[in-house]
Coordinates of C-alpha atoms in Angstrom, one line a residue:
Chain A
X97 CA -21.3 6.7 8.5
X98 CA -19.1 7.8 5.7
X99 CA -16.0 9.4 4.8
X100 CA -15.8 12.2 1.9
X101 CA -14.2 11.1 -1.6
X102 CA -11.5 13.6 -1.1
X103 CA -10.2 12.1 1.9
X104 CA -6.8 10.9 1.4
X105 CA -7.0 7.8 3.4
X106 CA -9.8 6.7 0.9
X107 CA -7.9 7.9 -2.3
X108 CA -4.1 7.1 -1.3
X109 CA -4.1 5.0 1.7
X110 CA -2.6 8.0 3.5
X111 CA -3.5 7.2 7.0
X112 CA -3.2 4.5 9.9
X113 CA -5.6 2.2 11.8
X114 CA -5.6 0.3 15.0
X115 CA -7.7 -2.8 15.8
X116 CA -8.2 -3.0 19.7
X117 CA -10.1 -5.6 21.4
X118 CA -12.9 -4.7 23.8
X119 CA -13.4 -7.4 26.5
X120 CA -14.5 -7.6 30.0
X121 CA -15.6 -4.1 29.9
X122 CA -12.2 -2.6 28.9
X123 CA -10.4 -1.5 25.8
X124 CA -7.5 -4.1 26.0
X125 CA -4.0 -2.8 25.9
X126 CA -5.5 0.9 24.6
X127 CA -2.2 2.6 25.9
X128 CA 0.2 0.6 23.8
X129 CA -2.5 0.7 21.0
X130 CA -2.4 4.5 21.1
X131 CA 1.4 4.9 21.4
X132 CA 1.9 2.9 18.3
X133 CA -0.8 4.9 16.4
X134 CA 1.3 8.0 17.5
X135 CA 4.6 6.6 16.6
X136 CA 3.1 5.7 13.0
X137 CA 2.1 9.3 12.9
X138 CA 5.5 10.4 13.5
X139 CA 6.7 8.0 10.9
X140 CA 4.1 9.1 8.3
X141 CA 4.4 13.0 9.1
X142 CA 0.9 13.0 10.4
X143 CA -0.3 15.0 13.5
X144 CA -1.2 12.4 16.2
X145 CA -4.9 12.4 17.5
X146 CA -5.7 13.3 21.2
X147 CA -5.8 10.1 23.4
X148 CA -8.9 11.1 25.2
X149 CA -10.7 11.9 21.8
X150 CA -9.8 8.3 20.6
X151 CA -10.8 6.7 23.8
X152 CA -14.3 8.5 23.7
X153 CA -14.9 7.6 20.4
X154 CA -14.1 4.0 21.0
X155 CA -16.2 3.8 24.0
X156 CA -19.2 5.6 22.2
X157 CA -19.0 3.1 19.2
X158 CA -18.9 0.1 21.5
X159 CA -22.0 1.3 23.3
X160 CA -23.8 2.2 20.0
X161 CA -23.0 -1.3 18.7
X162 CA -24.6 -2.8 21.8
X163 CA -21.6 -4.7 22.8
X164 CA -20.6 -3.2 26.1
X165 CA -21.1 -6.6 27.9
X166 CA -19.7 -8.6 25.0
X167 CA -16.5 -8.7 22.9
X168 CA -15.8 -6.2 20.3
X169 CA -13.4 -5.5 17.6
X170 CA -12.9 -1.7 17.6
X171 CA -11.2 -0.2 14.6
X172 CA -9.8 3.1 14.9
X173 CA -8.9 4.9 11.5
X174 CA -6.8 8.1 11.4
X175 CA -6.4 9.5 8.0
X176 CA -4.5 12.5 6.6
X177 CA -7.8 14.2 5.8
X178 CA -9.1 16.0 2.9
X179 CA -7.4 17.8 0.3
X180 CA -3.9 18.5 -1.3
X181 CA -3.3 18.2 -4.9
X182 CA -2.3 14.5 -6.1
X183 CA 0.3 13.1 -3.9
X184 CA 0.9 16.4 -2.1
X185 CA -0.6 16.9 1.2
X186 CA -2.3 20.2 2.0
X187 CA -0.8 22.6 4.3
X188 CA -2.0 22.6 7.2
X189 CA -3.3 18.8 7.5
X190 CA -6.8 18.2 8.9
X191 CA -6.5 14.5 10.0
X192 CA -9.8 12.7 10.3
X193 CA -10.7 10.2 13.2
X194 CA -13.3 7.4 12.4
X195 CA -14.0 4.7 14.6
X196 CA -16.3 1.5 14.1
X197 CA -17.1 -1.4 16.4
X198 CA -18.0 -4.9 15.5
X199 CA -18.5 -8.2 17.4
X200 CA -15.3 -9.7 18.0
X201 CA -14.7 -13.1 16.1
X202 CA -15.2 -16.1 18.3
X203 CA -12.0 -18.1 19.2
X204 CA -10.7 -20.5 16.6
X205 CA -8.5 -23.6 16.6
X206 CA -5.0 -24.0 15.0
X207 CA -4.3 -22.3 11.5
X208 CA -3.1 -23.5 8.5
X209 CA -0.7 -21.2 6.4
X210 CA 0.3 -21.2 2.8
X211 CA 3.4 -19.2 1.7
X212 CA 2.2 -16.3 -0.4
X213 CA 3.8 -15.0 -3.5
X214 CA 3.1 -11.5 -2.7
X215 CA 6.1 -9.9 -0.8
X216 CA 6.4 -7.5 2.2
X217 CA 8.1 -4.2 1.1
X218 CA 10.9 -4.0 3.9
X219 CA 12.0 -0.9 2.1
X220 CA 9.2 1.5 3.2
X221 CA 8.4 2.3 6.8
X222 CA 4.7 1.5 6.1
X223 CA 5.8 -2.2 6.2
X224 CA 6.1 -1.5 9.9
X225 CA 2.9 0.0 10.5
X226 CA -0.9 -0.5 10.4
X227 CA -1.7 1.8 7.3
X228 CA -4.6 2.2 5.3
X229 CA -2.5 0.9 2.0
X230 CA -3.1 -2.7 3.4
X231 CA -3.7 -4.1 -0.1
X232 CA -0.6 -6.3 -0.2
X233 CA -1.9 -8.2 3.1
X234 CA -5.4 -8.5 1.4
X235 CA -3.8 -10.2 -1.6
X236 CA -1.3 -12.5 0.4
X237 CA -4.7 -13.6 2.4
X238 CA -6.3 -14.1 -0.9
X239 CA -3.7 -16.4 -2.2
X240 CA -3.8 -18.3 1.1
X241 CA -7.6 -18.9 0.7
X242 CA -7.4 -19.9 -2.8
X243 CA -5.1 -22.7 -1.7
X244 CA -7.2 -23.6 1.0
X245 CA -5.3 -22.2 3.8
X246 CA -6.5 -19.9 6.7
X247 CA -3.7 -17.3 6.5
X248 CA -0.6 -16.4 4.4
X249 CA 2.8 -16.6 5.4
X250 CA 4.6 -13.6 3.9
X251 CA 8.3 -13.2 2.8
X252 CA 9.9 -9.9 2.3
X253 CA 11.6 -8.9 -1.1
X254 CA 14.9 -10.3 0.3
X255 CA 13.0 -13.6 0.7
X256 CA 13.1 -13.7 4.6
X257 CA 10.2 -14.7 6.7
X258 CA 8.2 -11.8 7.7
X259 CA 4.8 -12.3 9.2
X260 CA 1.3 -13.5 8.4
X261 CA -1.2 -11.2 6.6
X262 CA -2.8 -10.2 9.9
X263 CA -0.4 -11.5 12.4
X264 CA 3.1 -11.6 13.6
X265 CA 5.0 -15.0 13.7
X266 CA 6.7 -16.8 16.6
X267 CA 8.2 -20.1 16.7
X268 CA 10.7 -22.4 18.7
X269 CA 14.3 -23.2 17.5
X270 CA 15.3 -25.9 20.1
X271 CA 14.8 -24.0 23.2
X272 CA 14.9 -20.4 21.9
X273 CA 11.7 -18.6 20.9
X274 CA 12.3 -16.5 17.8
X275 CA 10.3 -14.0 15.6
X276 CA 11.3 -12.0 12.6
X277 CA 12.9 -8.7 13.5
X278 CA 11.1 -5.5 12.5
X279 CA 13.6 -4.8 10.1
X280 CA 12.3 -7.6 8.0
X281 CA 9.3 -5.5 7.1
X282 CA 7.1 -6.7 10.0
X283 CA 4.4 -4.9 11.8
X284 CA 5.3 -3.9 15.4
X285 CA 2.5 -5.9 16.7
X286 CA 1.0 -5.3 20.2
X287 CA 0.7 -8.8 21.0
X288 CA 4.1 -9.4 19.4
X289 CA 5.4 -7.0 22.3
X290 CA 3.4 -8.7 24.8
X291 CA 4.8 -12.2 23.9
X292 CA 8.3 -11.1 23.9
X293 CA 7.6 -9.8 27.5
X294 CA 5.8 -13.0 28.6
X295 CA 8.5 -15.2 27.1
X296 CA 11.1 -13.2 29.0
X297 CA 8.9 -13.6 32.2
X298 CA 9.0 -17.5 31.6
X299 CA 12.6 -17.4 31.4
X300 CA 12.8 -18.3 27.8
X301 CA 15.5 -17.2 25.6
X302 CA 13.9 -14.8 22.8
X303 CA 15.7 -13.6 19.7
X304 CA 14.4 -11.3 16.8
X305 CA 16.0 -12.8 13.7
X306 CA 16.0 -12.4 9.9
X307 CA 15.9 -15.8 8.2
X308 CA 14.9 -17.6 5.1
X309 CA 12.0 -20.1 4.8
X310 CA 14.3 -23.0 5.4
X311 CA 14.3 -22.0 9.0
X312 CA 10.7 -23.4 9.0
X313 CA 12.2 -26.8 8.6
X314 CA 13.6 -27.0 11.9
X315 CA 10.8 -24.9 13.6
X316 CA 8.6 -26.3 16.4
X317 CA 5.4 -24.6 18.1
X318 CA 5.0 -22.0 15.3
X319 CA 2.1 -19.6 16.2
X320 CA 0.2 -16.4 15.0
X321 CA 0.1 -13.4 17.5
X322 CA -2.5 -10.7 17.1
X323 CA -5.0 -8.5 19.1
X324 CA -8.1 -10.4 18.7
X325 CA -6.7 -13.9 19.2
X326 CA -3.5 -13.6 21.2
X327 CA -1.3 -16.2 20.2
X328 CA -2.8 -19.1 17.8
X329 CA -0.8 -22.2 17.1
X330 CA -0.2 -23.0 13.3
X331 CA -1.2 -26.7 12.4
X332 CA 0.7 -26.7 9.2
X333 CA 2.5 -24.5 6.4
X334 CA 2.0 -25.5 2.7
X335 CA 0.4 -28.8 3.9
X336 CA 3.5 -29.8 6.0
X337 CA 2.4 -30.3 9.7
X338 CA 4.2 -28.2 12.2
X339 CA 6.0 -30.1 15.1
X340 CA 4.9 -29.1 18.8
X341 CA 7.1 -27.6 21.1
X342 CA 6.6 -28.3 24.9
X343 CA 6.6 -24.6 26.0
X344 CA 4.0 -23.6 23.7
X345 CA 1.2 -24.0 25.8
X346 CA 2.3 -22.4 28.9
X347 CA 3.4 -19.3 26.5
X348 CA -0.1 -19.2 24.9
X349 CA -1.7 -19.1 28.4
X350 CA 0.6 -16.4 29.6
X351 CA -0.1 -14.3 26.6
X352 CA -3.8 -14.8 26.8
X353 CA -3.9 -13.5 30.3
X354 CA -2.4 -10.3 29.1
X355 CA -4.1 -9.6 26.1
X356 CA -7.5 -11.2 25.9
Chain B
X52 CA -20.0 12.6 -2.4
X53 CA -18.8 10.1 0.1
X54 CA -18.0 6.4 0.7
X55 CA -19.2 4.3 3.6
X56 CA -16.7 3.5 6.3
X57 CA -16.9 -0.3 5.7
X58 CA -15.8 0.2 1.9
X59 CA -12.6 -2.0 1.6
X60 CA -11.0 0.7 -0.7
X61 CA -11.3 3.1 2.4
X62 CA -10.4 0.5 5.2
X63 CA -7.6 -1.4 3.3
X64 CA -6.6 0.2 0.0
X65 CA -8.5 -2.7 -1.7
X66 CA -9.3 -1.0 -5.1
X67 CA -8.0 0.7 -8.1
X68 CA -8.0 4.2 -9.7
X69 CA -7.3 5.8 -13.0
X70 CA -6.5 9.5 -13.6
X71 CA -7.9 10.3 -17.2
X72 CA -7.2 13.9 -18.7
X73 CA -10.3 15.7 -20.2
X74 CA -9.1 18.1 -22.8
X75 CA -10.5 19.5 -26.1
X76 CA -13.9 17.8 -25.3
X77 CA -12.8 14.4 -24.9
X78 CA -11.6 11.9 -22.4
X79 CA -8.2 11.4 -23.8
X80 CA -7.0 7.9 -24.2
X81 CA -9.9 6.5 -22.5
X82 CA -9.8 3.2 -23.8
X83 CA -6.3 2.2 -22.7
X84 CA -7.1 3.6 -19.4
X85 CA -10.1 1.3 -19.1
X86 CA -8.3 -1.6 -20.3
X87 CA -5.5 -1.0 -17.6
X88 CA -8.3 -0.7 -15.1
X89 CA -9.7 -4.1 -16.3
X90 CA -6.2 -5.6 -16.3
X91 CA -5.9 -4.3 -12.7
X92 CA -9.1 -6.1 -11.5
X93 CA -8.0 -9.2 -13.2
X94 CA -4.5 -8.9 -11.1
X95 CA -6.4 -8.4 -7.9
X96 CA -9.4 -10.7 -8.4
X97 CA -11.9 -7.9 -8.6
X98 CA -14.9 -8.0 -11.2
X99 CA -14.4 -5.2 -13.8
X100 CA -16.6 -2.3 -14.4
X101 CA -18.7 -1.8 -17.4
X102 CA -17.0 0.6 -19.9
X103 CA -20.1 2.5 -20.5
X104 CA -20.9 2.8 -16.8
X105 CA -17.4 4.4 -16.4
X106 CA -17.6 6.7 -19.4
X107 CA -21.0 8.0 -18.5
X108 CA -20.1 8.7 -14.8
X109 CA -16.8 10.5 -16.0
X110 CA -18.8 12.7 -18.5
X111 CA -21.3 13.5 -15.8
X112 CA -18.6 14.6 -13.3
X113 CA -16.8 16.8 -15.9
X114 CA -20.3 18.3 -16.8
X115 CA -21.1 18.6 -13.0
X116 CA -17.8 20.4 -12.5
X117 CA -18.4 23.0 -15.3
X118 CA -15.2 21.8 -17.0
X119 CA -16.6 20.7 -20.4
X120 CA -14.6 23.4 -22.2
X121 CA -11.5 23.2 -20.2
X122 CA -8.9 20.6 -19.1
X123 CA -9.9 18.4 -16.4
X124 CA -8.5 15.5 -14.4
X125 CA -10.9 12.7 -14.0
X126 CA -10.4 10.3 -11.3
X127 CA -12.0 6.9 -11.6
X128 CA -12.1 4.9 -8.5
X129 CA -13.1 1.2 -8.3
X130 CA -13.1 -0.4 -5.0
X131 CA -13.6 -4.0 -3.8
X132 CA -17.0 -2.5 -2.0
X133 CA -18.3 -3.0 1.3
X134 CA -18.0 -5.9 3.6
X135 CA -16.0 -9.1 4.4
X136 CA -14.4 -9.9 7.9
X137 CA -11.1 -8.4 8.3
X138 CA -8.9 -9.1 5.3
X139 CA -11.1 -11.6 3.9
X140 CA -13.3 -10.3 0.8
X141 CA -17.3 -11.0 1.0
X142 CA -18.9 -13.4 -1.4
X143 CA -20.1 -12.1 -3.8
X144 CA -18.4 -8.7 -4.1
X145 CA -20.2 -5.7 -4.9
X146 CA -17.6 -3.2 -6.3
X147 CA -18.3 0.4 -5.9
X148 CA -17.3 3.0 -8.7
X149 CA -16.8 6.6 -7.5
X150 CA -15.7 9.4 -9.9
X151 CA -14.6 12.8 -9.4
X152 CA -13.4 15.7 -11.8
X153 CA -11.2 18.5 -10.9
X154 CA -9.4 21.4 -13.0
X155 CA -6.1 19.8 -14.5
X156 CA -3.0 21.4 -13.4
X157 CA -1.6 24.0 -15.8
X158 CA 1.7 23.1 -17.4
X159 CA 4.8 23.5 -15.6
X160 CA 8.5 23.6 -16.4
X161 CA 11.3 21.1 -15.9
X162 CA 11.3 19.0 -12.8
X163 CA 13.7 18.5 -10.2
X164 CA 14.1 15.0 -8.6
X165 CA 15.3 13.7 -5.4
X166 CA 16.1 10.1 -4.8
X167 CA 13.8 8.9 -2.1
X168 CA 14.6 6.3 0.8
X169 CA 11.1 4.8 0.5
X170 CA 11.4 1.9 -1.9
X171 CA 8.9 0.4 -4.4
X172 CA 8.0 -3.2 -3.7
X173 CA 8.8 -5.2 -6.9
X174 CA 7.5 -8.3 -4.9
X175 CA 3.7 -7.4 -5.2
X176 CA 1.5 -7.1 -8.3
X177 CA 0.3 -3.8 -6.8
X178 CA 3.7 -2.2 -7.6
X179 CA 2.7 -2.3 -11.2
X180 CA -1.0 -1.0 -10.7
X181 CA -2.6 2.4 -9.8
X182 CA -4.1 1.0 -6.4
X183 CA -5.8 2.7 -3.6
X184 CA -2.8 1.6 -1.4
X185 CA -0.6 4.3 -2.8
X186 CA 0.9 5.5 0.5
X187 CA 4.5 4.5 -0.4
X188 CA 4.2 7.1 -3.5
X189 CA 3.0 9.8 -0.9
X190 CA 6.0 9.0 1.4
X191 CA 8.4 9.1 -1.5
X192 CA 7.0 12.4 -2.7
X193 CA 7.1 13.8 0.7
X194 CA 10.7 13.1 1.0
X195 CA 11.3 14.8 -2.1
X196 CA 9.3 18.0 -1.1
X197 CA 11.2 18.0 2.1
X198 CA 14.5 18.3 0.3
X199 CA 13.3 21.0 -1.9
X200 CA 12.6 18.9 -5.0
X201 CA 9.4 18.6 -7.0
X202 CA 9.3 14.8 -7.3
X203 CA 10.8 11.6 -6.1
X204 CA 12.9 9.0 -7.9
X205 CA 12.1 5.7 -6.5
X206 CA 14.3 2.6 -6.2
X207 CA 13.0 -0.7 -5.7
X208 CA 14.0 -3.3 -3.1
X209 CA 16.9 -4.5 -5.1
X210 CA 18.1 -1.0 -5.5
X211 CA 17.2 -0.7 -9.1
X212 CA 15.7 2.6 -10.6
X213 CA 11.9 2.2 -10.8
X214 CA 10.0 5.4 -11.4
X215 CA 8.9 8.6 -9.9
X216 CA 6.1 8.9 -7.2
X217 CA 3.5 9.9 -10.1
X218 CA 5.2 9.2 -13.2
X219 CA 7.3 6.8 -15.2
X220 CA 10.9 7.6 -16.2
X221 CA 12.6 7.6 -19.4
X222 CA 16.2 8.6 -20.2
X223 CA 18.6 8.4 -23.3
X224 CA 21.9 6.3 -23.2
X225 CA 23.9 7.6 -26.1
X226 CA 21.2 7.0 -28.9
X227 CA 19.0 4.7 -27.2
X228 CA 15.9 5.5 -25.2
X229 CA 15.6 3.5 -22.0
X230 CA 12.9 3.2 -19.4
X231 CA 12.7 0.8 -16.4
X232 CA 10.9 -2.8 -17.2
X233 CA 7.7 -3.4 -15.5
X234 CA 9.4 -5.9 -13.6
X235 CA 11.2 -3.4 -11.7
X236 CA 8.1 -2.6 -9.8
X237 CA 6.8 0.2 -12.1
X238 CA 3.2 1.3 -13.1
X239 CA 2.3 0.2 -16.6
X240 CA 1.8 3.8 -17.4
X241 CA -0.5 4.7 -20.2
X242 CA 1.9 7.7 -21.4
X243 CA 4.5 5.3 -20.8
X244 CA 3.3 3.0 -23.5
X245 CA 2.5 5.9 -25.9
X246 CA 6.1 7.1 -25.4
X247 CA 7.3 3.7 -26.4
X248 CA 5.3 3.8 -29.4
X249 CA 6.1 7.4 -30.3
X250 CA 9.9 6.6 -30.0
X251 CA 9.6 3.6 -32.3
X252 CA 7.9 5.8 -34.9
X253 CA 10.7 8.2 -34.7
X254 CA 13.0 5.6 -35.4
X255 CA 14.7 5.6 -31.9
X256 CA 16.0 2.5 -30.5
X257 CA 14.0 1.7 -27.2
X258 CA 14.9 -0.5 -24.6
X259 CA 13.2 -1.6 -21.1
X260 CA 16.0 -2.2 -18.6
X261 CA 16.8 -2.9 -14.9
X262 CA 19.7 -0.7 -13.7
X263 CA 21.2 0.7 -10.4
X264 CA 21.1 4.4 -9.9
X265 CA 24.8 4.7 -11.3
X266 CA 22.9 4.4 -14.9
X267 CA 21.9 8.0 -14.1
X268 CA 25.6 9.1 -14.4
X269 CA 25.6 8.6 -18.2
X270 CA 21.8 9.4 -18.8
X271 CA 20.8 12.4 -21.0
X272 CA 17.5 13.7 -21.6
X273 CA 15.9 12.2 -18.4
X274 CA 12.1 13.0 -18.4
X275 CA 8.8 12.1 -16.5
X276 CA 5.9 10.5 -18.1
X277 CA 2.3 10.8 -16.9
X278 CA -1.2 11.3 -18.1
X279 CA -1.7 15.0 -17.0
X280 CA 1.6 16.4 -18.4
X281 CA 2.7 14.1 -21.0
X282 CA 6.5 13.8 -21.0
X283 CA 8.2 16.4 -18.7
X284 CA 11.9 17.0 -18.8
X285 CA 14.0 16.7 -15.4
X286 CA 16.4 19.6 -14.7
X287 CA 18.3 17.8 -12.0
X288 CA 18.6 14.9 -9.7
X289 CA 19.7 15.4 -6.1
X290 CA 21.0 18.7 -7.3
X291 CA 23.0 17.5 -10.1
X292 CA 22.1 18.9 -13.6
X293 CA 20.7 16.2 -16.1
X294 CA 22.4 16.8 -19.4
X295 CA 20.3 17.3 -22.5
X296 CA 19.6 15.0 -25.5
X297 CA 19.3 16.3 -29.0
X298 CA 16.3 13.8 -29.6
X299 CA 14.3 14.8 -26.4
X300 CA 12.3 17.8 -27.7
X301 CA 11.1 15.8 -30.8
X302 CA 10.0 13.1 -28.5
X303 CA 8.2 15.5 -26.3
X304 CA 6.4 17.0 -29.1
X305 CA 5.2 13.6 -30.6
X306 CA 3.9 12.3 -27.3
X307 CA 2.3 15.5 -26.4
X308 CA 0.3 15.4 -29.7
X309 CA -0.9 11.7 -28.8
X310 CA -1.7 12.3 -25.0
X311 CA -2.5 16.0 -24.3

């Protein structure tokens, strides 16, 4: 499968994607993924796809990949379609739907993080969306790998903690569970939302904050959230071990039950 | 022509492009364009293409498009190639070269600008490169069009004047010609470089600055620079007329001689 060279998703990053887990014979949290894709379309000024078209294409790709009985990562890409002159979009737009499915990565142990020099752009709506313009995330991840870590910890342009290259961040400050606010230039993660919900159900006090990296000094139970792994604990940041928190295991289990 | 769905340029914006003018039977300023592409590869950690391969593909596309005797916009795209898992690049990388040619836009009159809410990310090296992750530029342009203007004036995350969505900015402050410094999150434009050179040859004092939007209040002779139009005067910003400057015409002509 391929995409024409004049597709704006290819040429300019003008489009969105979702990565949806296929597990136990279903598309996990399909409705919130589709809702986020639709909100993203609104933010970017793109028509939204039709729910049934996306679901059908996703199922067809899982089947074609021979993964119906396994765990698959389904990537749904929705581009602004072909055409336009330079940056200007054509009128009318003919968006393009492209779906692929691949074996989902196996579960992994705790992650190590490295703080990346590449910053999040909190001054663009794209920083809160899964867009095809994901190069800053690639560069941050590359920095992390170069320093021997698994994943990047990204700050935004104001120097506040934002997220990982492919995950949201959570940690405990004493009894409170905290996560960077969306205004920090943070993807509105599906598992982020499920984690906030699960934490509230566990009776935890949860708070969305804006904080500089010094907040990590008093953080406990730091973890990553993403659709393919649920909540993944972090072992160390820039080589400094993360202290555990007594509530983390319970939260990881509750989130896993909802999202894996 | 098409690109595979697993190309990282399509999936993640992991790649670079150049837009080169074909005019009077030659690729205008090919060497600086190629040099910038190579510097971009170094910044992103990609192997650079071979100069002769790029030149050959460009000439072939101009010919295939029937534009040898006309003016063409040649787009050279260089992606990180296929593969990898998620954000992580494969080892080794097999980058992909894709070239298209289209009729160059006809010369146009002065531009009107609108200050965009979408900001440049001065905290990423990508803000100084022509990358496939160009969505912020698309969004800024879209804002400008929605307000009836031709082009966006983008500020960076610190609120400093950076550039237009598809051009660099120059203006006069009394006798000095100024342009935002690259550190403001500004593309290292080929015509930007030629304009700095031309201005020096005309005996103008030139300065690269970081300044907030209030600098526009005392600006004269504001103009855009880009590879397809050379220097294009700006008539108004957010509906406020730009005052002329006596040196601008001479500069526009000298730059045109070098870049068009």
